[in-house]
JSON list of C-alpha atoms in Angstrom, two decimals:
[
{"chain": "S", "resi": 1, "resn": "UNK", "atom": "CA", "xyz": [0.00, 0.00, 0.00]},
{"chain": "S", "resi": 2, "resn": "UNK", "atom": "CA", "xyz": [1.72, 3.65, -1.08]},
{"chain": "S", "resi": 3, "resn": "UNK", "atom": "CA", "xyz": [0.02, 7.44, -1.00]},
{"chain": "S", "resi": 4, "resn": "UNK", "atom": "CA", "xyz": [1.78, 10.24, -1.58]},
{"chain": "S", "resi": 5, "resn": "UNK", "atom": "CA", "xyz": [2.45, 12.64, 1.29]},
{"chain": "S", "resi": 6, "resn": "UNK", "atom": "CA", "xyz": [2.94, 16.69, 0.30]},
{"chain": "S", "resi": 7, "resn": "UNK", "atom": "CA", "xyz": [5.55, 17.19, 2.58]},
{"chain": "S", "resi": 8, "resn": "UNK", "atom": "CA", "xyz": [7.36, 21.02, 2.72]},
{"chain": "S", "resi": 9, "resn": "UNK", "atom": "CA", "xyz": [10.52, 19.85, 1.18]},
{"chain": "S", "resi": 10, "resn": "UNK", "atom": "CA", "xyz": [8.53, 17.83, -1.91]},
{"chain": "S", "resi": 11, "resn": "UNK", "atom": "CA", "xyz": [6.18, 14.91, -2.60]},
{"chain": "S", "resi": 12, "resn": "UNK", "atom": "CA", "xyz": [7.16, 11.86, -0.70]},
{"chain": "S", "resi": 13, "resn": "UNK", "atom": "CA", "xyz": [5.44, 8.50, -1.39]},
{"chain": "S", "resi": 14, "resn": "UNK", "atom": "CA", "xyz": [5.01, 6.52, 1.68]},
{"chain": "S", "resi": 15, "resn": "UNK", "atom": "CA", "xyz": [4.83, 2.36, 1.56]},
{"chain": "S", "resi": 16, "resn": "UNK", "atom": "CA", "xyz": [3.79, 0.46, 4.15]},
{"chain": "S", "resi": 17, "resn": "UNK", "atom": "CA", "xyz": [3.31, -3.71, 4.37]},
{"chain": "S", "resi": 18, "resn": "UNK", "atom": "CA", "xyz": [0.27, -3.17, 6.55]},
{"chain": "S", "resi": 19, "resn": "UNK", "atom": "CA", "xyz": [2.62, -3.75, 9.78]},
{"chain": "S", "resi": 20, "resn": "UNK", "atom": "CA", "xyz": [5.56, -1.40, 9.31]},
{"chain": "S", "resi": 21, "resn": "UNK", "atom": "CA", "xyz": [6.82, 1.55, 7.45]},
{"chain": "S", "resi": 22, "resn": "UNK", "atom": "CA", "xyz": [9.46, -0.42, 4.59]},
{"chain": "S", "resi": 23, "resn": "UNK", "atom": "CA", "xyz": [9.42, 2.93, 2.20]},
{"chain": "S", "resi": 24, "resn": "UNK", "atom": "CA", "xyz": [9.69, 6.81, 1.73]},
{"chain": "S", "resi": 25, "resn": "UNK", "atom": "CA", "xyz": [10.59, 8.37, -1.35]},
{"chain": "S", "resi": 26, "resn": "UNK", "atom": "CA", "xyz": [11.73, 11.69, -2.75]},
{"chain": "S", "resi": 27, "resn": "UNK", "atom": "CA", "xyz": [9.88, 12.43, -5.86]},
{"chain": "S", "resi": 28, "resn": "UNK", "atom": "CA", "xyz": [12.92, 11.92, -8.64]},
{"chain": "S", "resi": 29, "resn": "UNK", "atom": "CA", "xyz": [15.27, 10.30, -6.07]},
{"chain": "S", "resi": 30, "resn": "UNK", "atom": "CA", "xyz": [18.60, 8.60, -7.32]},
{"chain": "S", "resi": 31, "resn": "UNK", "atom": "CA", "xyz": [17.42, 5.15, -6.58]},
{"chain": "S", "resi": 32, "resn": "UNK", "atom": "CA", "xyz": [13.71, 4.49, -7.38]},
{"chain": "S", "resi": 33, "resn": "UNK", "atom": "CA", "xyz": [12.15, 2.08, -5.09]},
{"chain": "S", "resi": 34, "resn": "UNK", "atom": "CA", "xyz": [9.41, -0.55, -5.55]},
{"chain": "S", "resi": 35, "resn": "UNK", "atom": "CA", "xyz": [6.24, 0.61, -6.00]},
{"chain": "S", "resi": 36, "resn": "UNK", "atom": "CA", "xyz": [3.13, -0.32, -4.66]},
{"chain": "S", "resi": 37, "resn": "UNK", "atom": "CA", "xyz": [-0.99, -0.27, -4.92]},
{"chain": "S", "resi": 38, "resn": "UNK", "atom": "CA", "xyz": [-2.39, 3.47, -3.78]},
{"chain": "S", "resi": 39, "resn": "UNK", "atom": "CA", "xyz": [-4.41, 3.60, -0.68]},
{"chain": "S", "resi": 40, "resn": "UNK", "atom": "CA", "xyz": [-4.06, 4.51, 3.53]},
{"chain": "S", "resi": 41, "resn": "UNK", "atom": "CA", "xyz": [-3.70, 2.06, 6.03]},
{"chain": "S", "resi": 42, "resn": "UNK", "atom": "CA", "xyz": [-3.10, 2.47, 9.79]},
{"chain": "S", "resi": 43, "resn": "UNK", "atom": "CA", "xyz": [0.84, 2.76, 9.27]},
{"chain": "S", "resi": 44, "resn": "UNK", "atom": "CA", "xyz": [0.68, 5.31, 6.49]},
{"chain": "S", "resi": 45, "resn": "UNK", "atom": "CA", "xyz": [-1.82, 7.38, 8.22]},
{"chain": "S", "resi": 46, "resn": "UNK", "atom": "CA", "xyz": [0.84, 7.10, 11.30]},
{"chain": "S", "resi": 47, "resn": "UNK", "atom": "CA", "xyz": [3.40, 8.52, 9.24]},
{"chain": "S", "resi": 48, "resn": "UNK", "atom": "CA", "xyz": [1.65, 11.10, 7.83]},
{"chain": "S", "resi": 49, "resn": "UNK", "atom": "CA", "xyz": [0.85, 12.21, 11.75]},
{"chain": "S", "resi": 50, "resn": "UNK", "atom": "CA", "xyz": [4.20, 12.02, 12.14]},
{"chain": "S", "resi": 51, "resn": "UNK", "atom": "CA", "xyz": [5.50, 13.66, 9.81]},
{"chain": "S", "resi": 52, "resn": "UNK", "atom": "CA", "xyz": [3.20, 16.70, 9.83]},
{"chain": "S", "resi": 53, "resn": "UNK", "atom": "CA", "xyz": [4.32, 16.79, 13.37]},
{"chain": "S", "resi": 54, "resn": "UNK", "atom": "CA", "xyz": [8.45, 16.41, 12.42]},
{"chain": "S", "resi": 55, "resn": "UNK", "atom": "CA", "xyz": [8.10, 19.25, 9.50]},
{"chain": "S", "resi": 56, "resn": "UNK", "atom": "CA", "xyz": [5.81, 21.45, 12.08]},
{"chain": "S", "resi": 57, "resn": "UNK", "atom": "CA", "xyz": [9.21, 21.16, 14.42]},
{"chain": "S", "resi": 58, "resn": "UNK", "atom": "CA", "xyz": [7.52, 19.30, 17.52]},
{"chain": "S", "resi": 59, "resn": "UNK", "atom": "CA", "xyz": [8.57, 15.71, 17.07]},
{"chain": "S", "resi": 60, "resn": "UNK", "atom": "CA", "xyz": [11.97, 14.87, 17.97]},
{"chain": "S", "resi": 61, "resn": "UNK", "atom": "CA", "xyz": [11.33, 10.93, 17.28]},
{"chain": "S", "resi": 62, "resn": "UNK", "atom": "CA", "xyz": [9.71, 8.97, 14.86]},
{"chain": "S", "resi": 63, "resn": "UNK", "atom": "CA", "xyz": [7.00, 6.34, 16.72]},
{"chain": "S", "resi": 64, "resn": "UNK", "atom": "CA", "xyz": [6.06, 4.59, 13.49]},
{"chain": "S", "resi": 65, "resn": "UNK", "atom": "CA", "xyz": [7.26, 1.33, 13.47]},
{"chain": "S", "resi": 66, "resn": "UNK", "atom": "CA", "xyz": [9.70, 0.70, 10.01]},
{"chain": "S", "resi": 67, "resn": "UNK", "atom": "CA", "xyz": [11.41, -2.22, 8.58]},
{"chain": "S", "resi": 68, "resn": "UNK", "atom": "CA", "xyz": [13.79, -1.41, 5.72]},
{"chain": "S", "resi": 69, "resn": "UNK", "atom": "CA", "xyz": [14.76, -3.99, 3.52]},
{"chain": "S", "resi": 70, "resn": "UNK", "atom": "CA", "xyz": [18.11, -4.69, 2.77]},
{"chain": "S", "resi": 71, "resn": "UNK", "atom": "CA", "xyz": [21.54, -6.25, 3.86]},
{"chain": "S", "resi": 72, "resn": "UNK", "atom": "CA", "xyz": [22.32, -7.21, 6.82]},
{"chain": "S", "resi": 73, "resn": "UNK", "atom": "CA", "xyz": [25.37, -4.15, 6.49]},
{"chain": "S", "resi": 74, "resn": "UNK", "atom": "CA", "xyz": [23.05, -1.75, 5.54]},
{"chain": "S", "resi": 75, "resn": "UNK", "atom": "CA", "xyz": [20.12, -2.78, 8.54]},
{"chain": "S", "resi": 76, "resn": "UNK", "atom": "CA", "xyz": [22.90, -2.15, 10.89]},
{"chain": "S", "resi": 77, "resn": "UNK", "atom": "CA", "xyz": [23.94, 0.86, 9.81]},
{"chain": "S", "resi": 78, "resn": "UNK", "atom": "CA", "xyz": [20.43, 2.42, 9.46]},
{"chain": "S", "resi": 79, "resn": "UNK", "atom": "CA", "xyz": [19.98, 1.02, 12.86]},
{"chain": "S", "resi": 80, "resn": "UNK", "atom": "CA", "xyz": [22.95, 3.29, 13.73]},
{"chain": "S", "resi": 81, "resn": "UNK", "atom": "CA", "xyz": [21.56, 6.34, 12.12]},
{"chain": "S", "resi": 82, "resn": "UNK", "atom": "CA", "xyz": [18.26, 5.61, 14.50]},
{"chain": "S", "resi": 83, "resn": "UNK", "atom": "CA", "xyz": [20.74, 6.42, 17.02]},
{"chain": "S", "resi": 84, "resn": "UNK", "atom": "CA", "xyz": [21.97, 9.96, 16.35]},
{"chain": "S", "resi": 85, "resn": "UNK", "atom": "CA", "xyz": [19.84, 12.41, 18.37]},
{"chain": "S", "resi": 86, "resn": "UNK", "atom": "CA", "xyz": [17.76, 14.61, 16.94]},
{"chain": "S", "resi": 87, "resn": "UNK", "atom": "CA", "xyz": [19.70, 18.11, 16.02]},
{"chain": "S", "resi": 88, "resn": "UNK", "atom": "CA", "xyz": [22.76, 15.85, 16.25]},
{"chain": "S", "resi": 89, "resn": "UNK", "atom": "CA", "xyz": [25.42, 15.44, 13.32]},
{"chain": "S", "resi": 90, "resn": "UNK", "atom": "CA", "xyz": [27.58, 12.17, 12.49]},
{"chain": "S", "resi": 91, "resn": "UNK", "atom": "CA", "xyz": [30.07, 11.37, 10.72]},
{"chain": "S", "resi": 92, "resn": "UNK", "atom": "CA", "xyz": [30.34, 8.68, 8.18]},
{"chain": "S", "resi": 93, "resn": "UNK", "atom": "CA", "xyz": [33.59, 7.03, 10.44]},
{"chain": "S", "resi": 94, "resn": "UNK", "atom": "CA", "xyz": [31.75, 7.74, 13.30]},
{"chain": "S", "resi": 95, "resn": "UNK", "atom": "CA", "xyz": [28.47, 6.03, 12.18]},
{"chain": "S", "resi": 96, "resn": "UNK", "atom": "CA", "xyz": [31.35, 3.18, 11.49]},
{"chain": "S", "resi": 97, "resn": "UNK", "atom": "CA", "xyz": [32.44, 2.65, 13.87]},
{"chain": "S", "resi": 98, "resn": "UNK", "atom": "CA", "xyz": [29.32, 2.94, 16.13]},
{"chain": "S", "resi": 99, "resn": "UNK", "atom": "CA", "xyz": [28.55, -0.14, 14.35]},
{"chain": "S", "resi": 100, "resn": "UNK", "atom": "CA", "xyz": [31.74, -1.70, 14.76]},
{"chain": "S", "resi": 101, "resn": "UNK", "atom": "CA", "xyz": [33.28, -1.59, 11.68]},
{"chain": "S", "resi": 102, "resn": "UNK", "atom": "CA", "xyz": [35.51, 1.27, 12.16]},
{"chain": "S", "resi": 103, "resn": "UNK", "atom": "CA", "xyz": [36.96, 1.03, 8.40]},
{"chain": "S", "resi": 104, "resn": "UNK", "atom": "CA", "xyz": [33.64, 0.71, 6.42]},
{"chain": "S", "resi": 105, "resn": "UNK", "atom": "CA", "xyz": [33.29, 4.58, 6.13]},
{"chain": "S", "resi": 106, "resn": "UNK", "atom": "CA", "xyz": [32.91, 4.19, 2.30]},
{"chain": "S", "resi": 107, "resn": "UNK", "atom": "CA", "xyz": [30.13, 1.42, 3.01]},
{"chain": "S", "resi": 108, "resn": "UNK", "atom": "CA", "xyz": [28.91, 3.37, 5.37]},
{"chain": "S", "resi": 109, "resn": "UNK", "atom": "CA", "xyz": [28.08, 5.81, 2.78]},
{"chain": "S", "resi": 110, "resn": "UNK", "atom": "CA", "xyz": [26.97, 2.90, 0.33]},
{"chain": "S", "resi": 111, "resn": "UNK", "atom": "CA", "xyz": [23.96, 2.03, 2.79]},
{"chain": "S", "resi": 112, "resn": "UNK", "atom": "CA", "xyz": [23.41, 5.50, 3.91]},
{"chain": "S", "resi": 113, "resn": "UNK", "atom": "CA", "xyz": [22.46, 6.50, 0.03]},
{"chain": "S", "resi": 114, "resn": "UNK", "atom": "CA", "xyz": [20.43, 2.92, 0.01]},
{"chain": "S", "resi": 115, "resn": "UNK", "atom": "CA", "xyz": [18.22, 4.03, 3.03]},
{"chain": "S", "resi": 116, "resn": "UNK", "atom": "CA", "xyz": [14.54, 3.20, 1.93]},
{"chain": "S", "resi": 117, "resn": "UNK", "atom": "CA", "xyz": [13.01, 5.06, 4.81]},
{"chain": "S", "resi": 118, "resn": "UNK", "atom": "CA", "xyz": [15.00, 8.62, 4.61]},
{"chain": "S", "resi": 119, "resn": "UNK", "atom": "CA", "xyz": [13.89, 11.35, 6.77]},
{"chain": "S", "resi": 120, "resn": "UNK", "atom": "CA", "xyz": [12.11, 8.84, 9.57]},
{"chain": "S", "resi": 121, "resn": "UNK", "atom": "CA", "xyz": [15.60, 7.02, 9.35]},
{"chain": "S", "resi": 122, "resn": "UNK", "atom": "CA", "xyz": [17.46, 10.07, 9.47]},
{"chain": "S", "resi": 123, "resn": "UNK", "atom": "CA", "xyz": [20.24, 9.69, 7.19]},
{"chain": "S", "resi": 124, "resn": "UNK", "atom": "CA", "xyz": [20.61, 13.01, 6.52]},
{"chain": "S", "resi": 125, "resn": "UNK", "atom": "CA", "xyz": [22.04, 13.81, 10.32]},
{"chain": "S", "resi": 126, "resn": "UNK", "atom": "CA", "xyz": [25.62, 12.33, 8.49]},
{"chain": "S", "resi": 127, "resn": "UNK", "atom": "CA", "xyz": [27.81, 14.49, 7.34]},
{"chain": "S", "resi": 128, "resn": "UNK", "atom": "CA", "xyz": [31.65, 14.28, 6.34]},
{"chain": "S", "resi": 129, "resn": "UNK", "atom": "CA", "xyz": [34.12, 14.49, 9.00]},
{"chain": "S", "resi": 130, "resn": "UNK", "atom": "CA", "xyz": [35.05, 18.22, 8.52]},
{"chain": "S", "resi": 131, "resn": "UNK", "atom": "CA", "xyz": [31.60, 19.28, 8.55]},
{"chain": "S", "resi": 132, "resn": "UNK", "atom": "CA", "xyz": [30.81, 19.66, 5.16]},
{"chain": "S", "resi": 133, "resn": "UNK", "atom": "CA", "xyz": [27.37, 18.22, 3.57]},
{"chain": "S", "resi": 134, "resn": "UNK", "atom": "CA", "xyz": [27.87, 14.74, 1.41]},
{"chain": "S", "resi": 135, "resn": "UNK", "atom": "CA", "xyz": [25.62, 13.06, -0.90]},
{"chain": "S", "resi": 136, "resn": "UNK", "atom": "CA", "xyz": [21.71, 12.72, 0.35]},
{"chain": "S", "resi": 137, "resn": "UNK", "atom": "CA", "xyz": [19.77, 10.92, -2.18]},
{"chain": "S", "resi": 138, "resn": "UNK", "atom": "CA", "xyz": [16.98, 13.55, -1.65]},
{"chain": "S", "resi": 139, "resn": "UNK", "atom": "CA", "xyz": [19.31, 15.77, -2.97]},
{"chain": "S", "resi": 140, "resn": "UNK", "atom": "CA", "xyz": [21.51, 18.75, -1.04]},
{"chain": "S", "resi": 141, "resn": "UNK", "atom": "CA", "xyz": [19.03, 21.44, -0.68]},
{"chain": "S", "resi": 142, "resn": "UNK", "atom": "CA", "xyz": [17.13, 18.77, 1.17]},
{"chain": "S", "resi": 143, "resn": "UNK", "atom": "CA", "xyz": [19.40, 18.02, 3.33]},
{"chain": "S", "resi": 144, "resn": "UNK", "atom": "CA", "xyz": [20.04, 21.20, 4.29]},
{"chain": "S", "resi": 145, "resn": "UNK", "atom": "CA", "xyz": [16.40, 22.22, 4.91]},
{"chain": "S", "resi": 146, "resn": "UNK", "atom": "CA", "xyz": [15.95, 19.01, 7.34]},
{"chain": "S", "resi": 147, "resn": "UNK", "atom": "CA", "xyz": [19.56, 19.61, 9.16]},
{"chain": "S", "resi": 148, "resn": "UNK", "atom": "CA", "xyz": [18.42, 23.68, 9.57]},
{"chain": "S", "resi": 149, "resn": "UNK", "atom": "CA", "xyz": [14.95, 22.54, 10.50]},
{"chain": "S", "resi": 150, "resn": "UNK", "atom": "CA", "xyz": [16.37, 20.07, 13.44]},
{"chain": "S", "resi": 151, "resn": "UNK", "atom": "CA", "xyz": [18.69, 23.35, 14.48]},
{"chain": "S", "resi": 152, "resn": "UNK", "atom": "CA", "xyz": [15.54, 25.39, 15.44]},
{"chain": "S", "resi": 153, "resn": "UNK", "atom": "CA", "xyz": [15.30, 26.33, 11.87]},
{"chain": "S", "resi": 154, "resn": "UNK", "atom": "CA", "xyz": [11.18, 27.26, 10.41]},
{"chain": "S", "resi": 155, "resn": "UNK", "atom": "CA", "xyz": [10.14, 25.70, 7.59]},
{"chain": "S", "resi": 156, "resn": "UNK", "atom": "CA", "xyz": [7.20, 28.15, 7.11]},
{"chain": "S", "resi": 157, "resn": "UNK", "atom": "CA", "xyz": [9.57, 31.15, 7.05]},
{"chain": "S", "resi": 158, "resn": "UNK", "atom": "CA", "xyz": [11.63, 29.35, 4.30]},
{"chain": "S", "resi": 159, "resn": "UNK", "atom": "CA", "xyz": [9.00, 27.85, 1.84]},
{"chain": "S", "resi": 160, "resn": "UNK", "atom": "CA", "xyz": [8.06, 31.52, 1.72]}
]
């Protein structure tokens, strides 16, 4: 089950199984993801709570419950990025070694751009280690938005 979401940074399409979030896309992200019938279900409309909530700046943690698919690599490391507080940065050999592969960094950024549940699995909180803002397969501006939005940023004021 998919619908579409109108989120201030873009239309995201939201998947669900029926029992867990397992997709959020950007509209033209790098990696297209599976797609699925349109219609609501209990998870989606979740989400959507959520995220209304997130973008509106008072929820600091996602509730819905998610299971990305992939790897057992790449479900460890967006386990890891579940871990990064919210307003919090990481960097890719941090989020390494947090998962105990301290020389994966370029894996590491491998799975991050794989994440099929960006924004609720906040990939975006990982930058590189002097600071600067990598890849985001939402794209940069995106990234930016959600990292300024998690600093106290408003949305609102932007979008206008």
């Amino acid at each position: 089950m998919s619908a579409i979401y109108d989120s201030p940074i873009g239309p995201l399409t939201l998947a669900s199984d029926g029992k867990a979030l397992i997709q959020v896309e950007f509209e033209g992200g790098r990696y297209p993801l599976s797609q699925y019938e349109l219609g609501n279900d209990k998870i989606i409309d979740q989400a959507r709570r959520e995220l209304d909530l997130y973008f509106a700046g008072k929820l600091r943690d996602f509730k819905v419950k998610v299971a990305p698919q992939g790897t057992e690599f790449q479900r460890k490391a967006w386990a890891a990025l579940q871990t990064i507080p919210y307003g919090e940065t990481r960097s890719y050999a941090q989020q390494a070694k947090a998962i105990g592969s301290p020389k994966a960094t370029r894996a590491i950024g491998a799975a991050n751009g794989r994440n099929p549940i960006p924004v609720i699995i906040p990939c975006h909180r990982v930058i590189g280690a002097n600071g600067s803002l990598t890849g985001f397969g939402g794209g940069m501006e995106r990234k930016q938005i959600l990292l300024e939005l998690e600093q106290g940023g408003n949305l609102l004021a932007r979008a206008s």
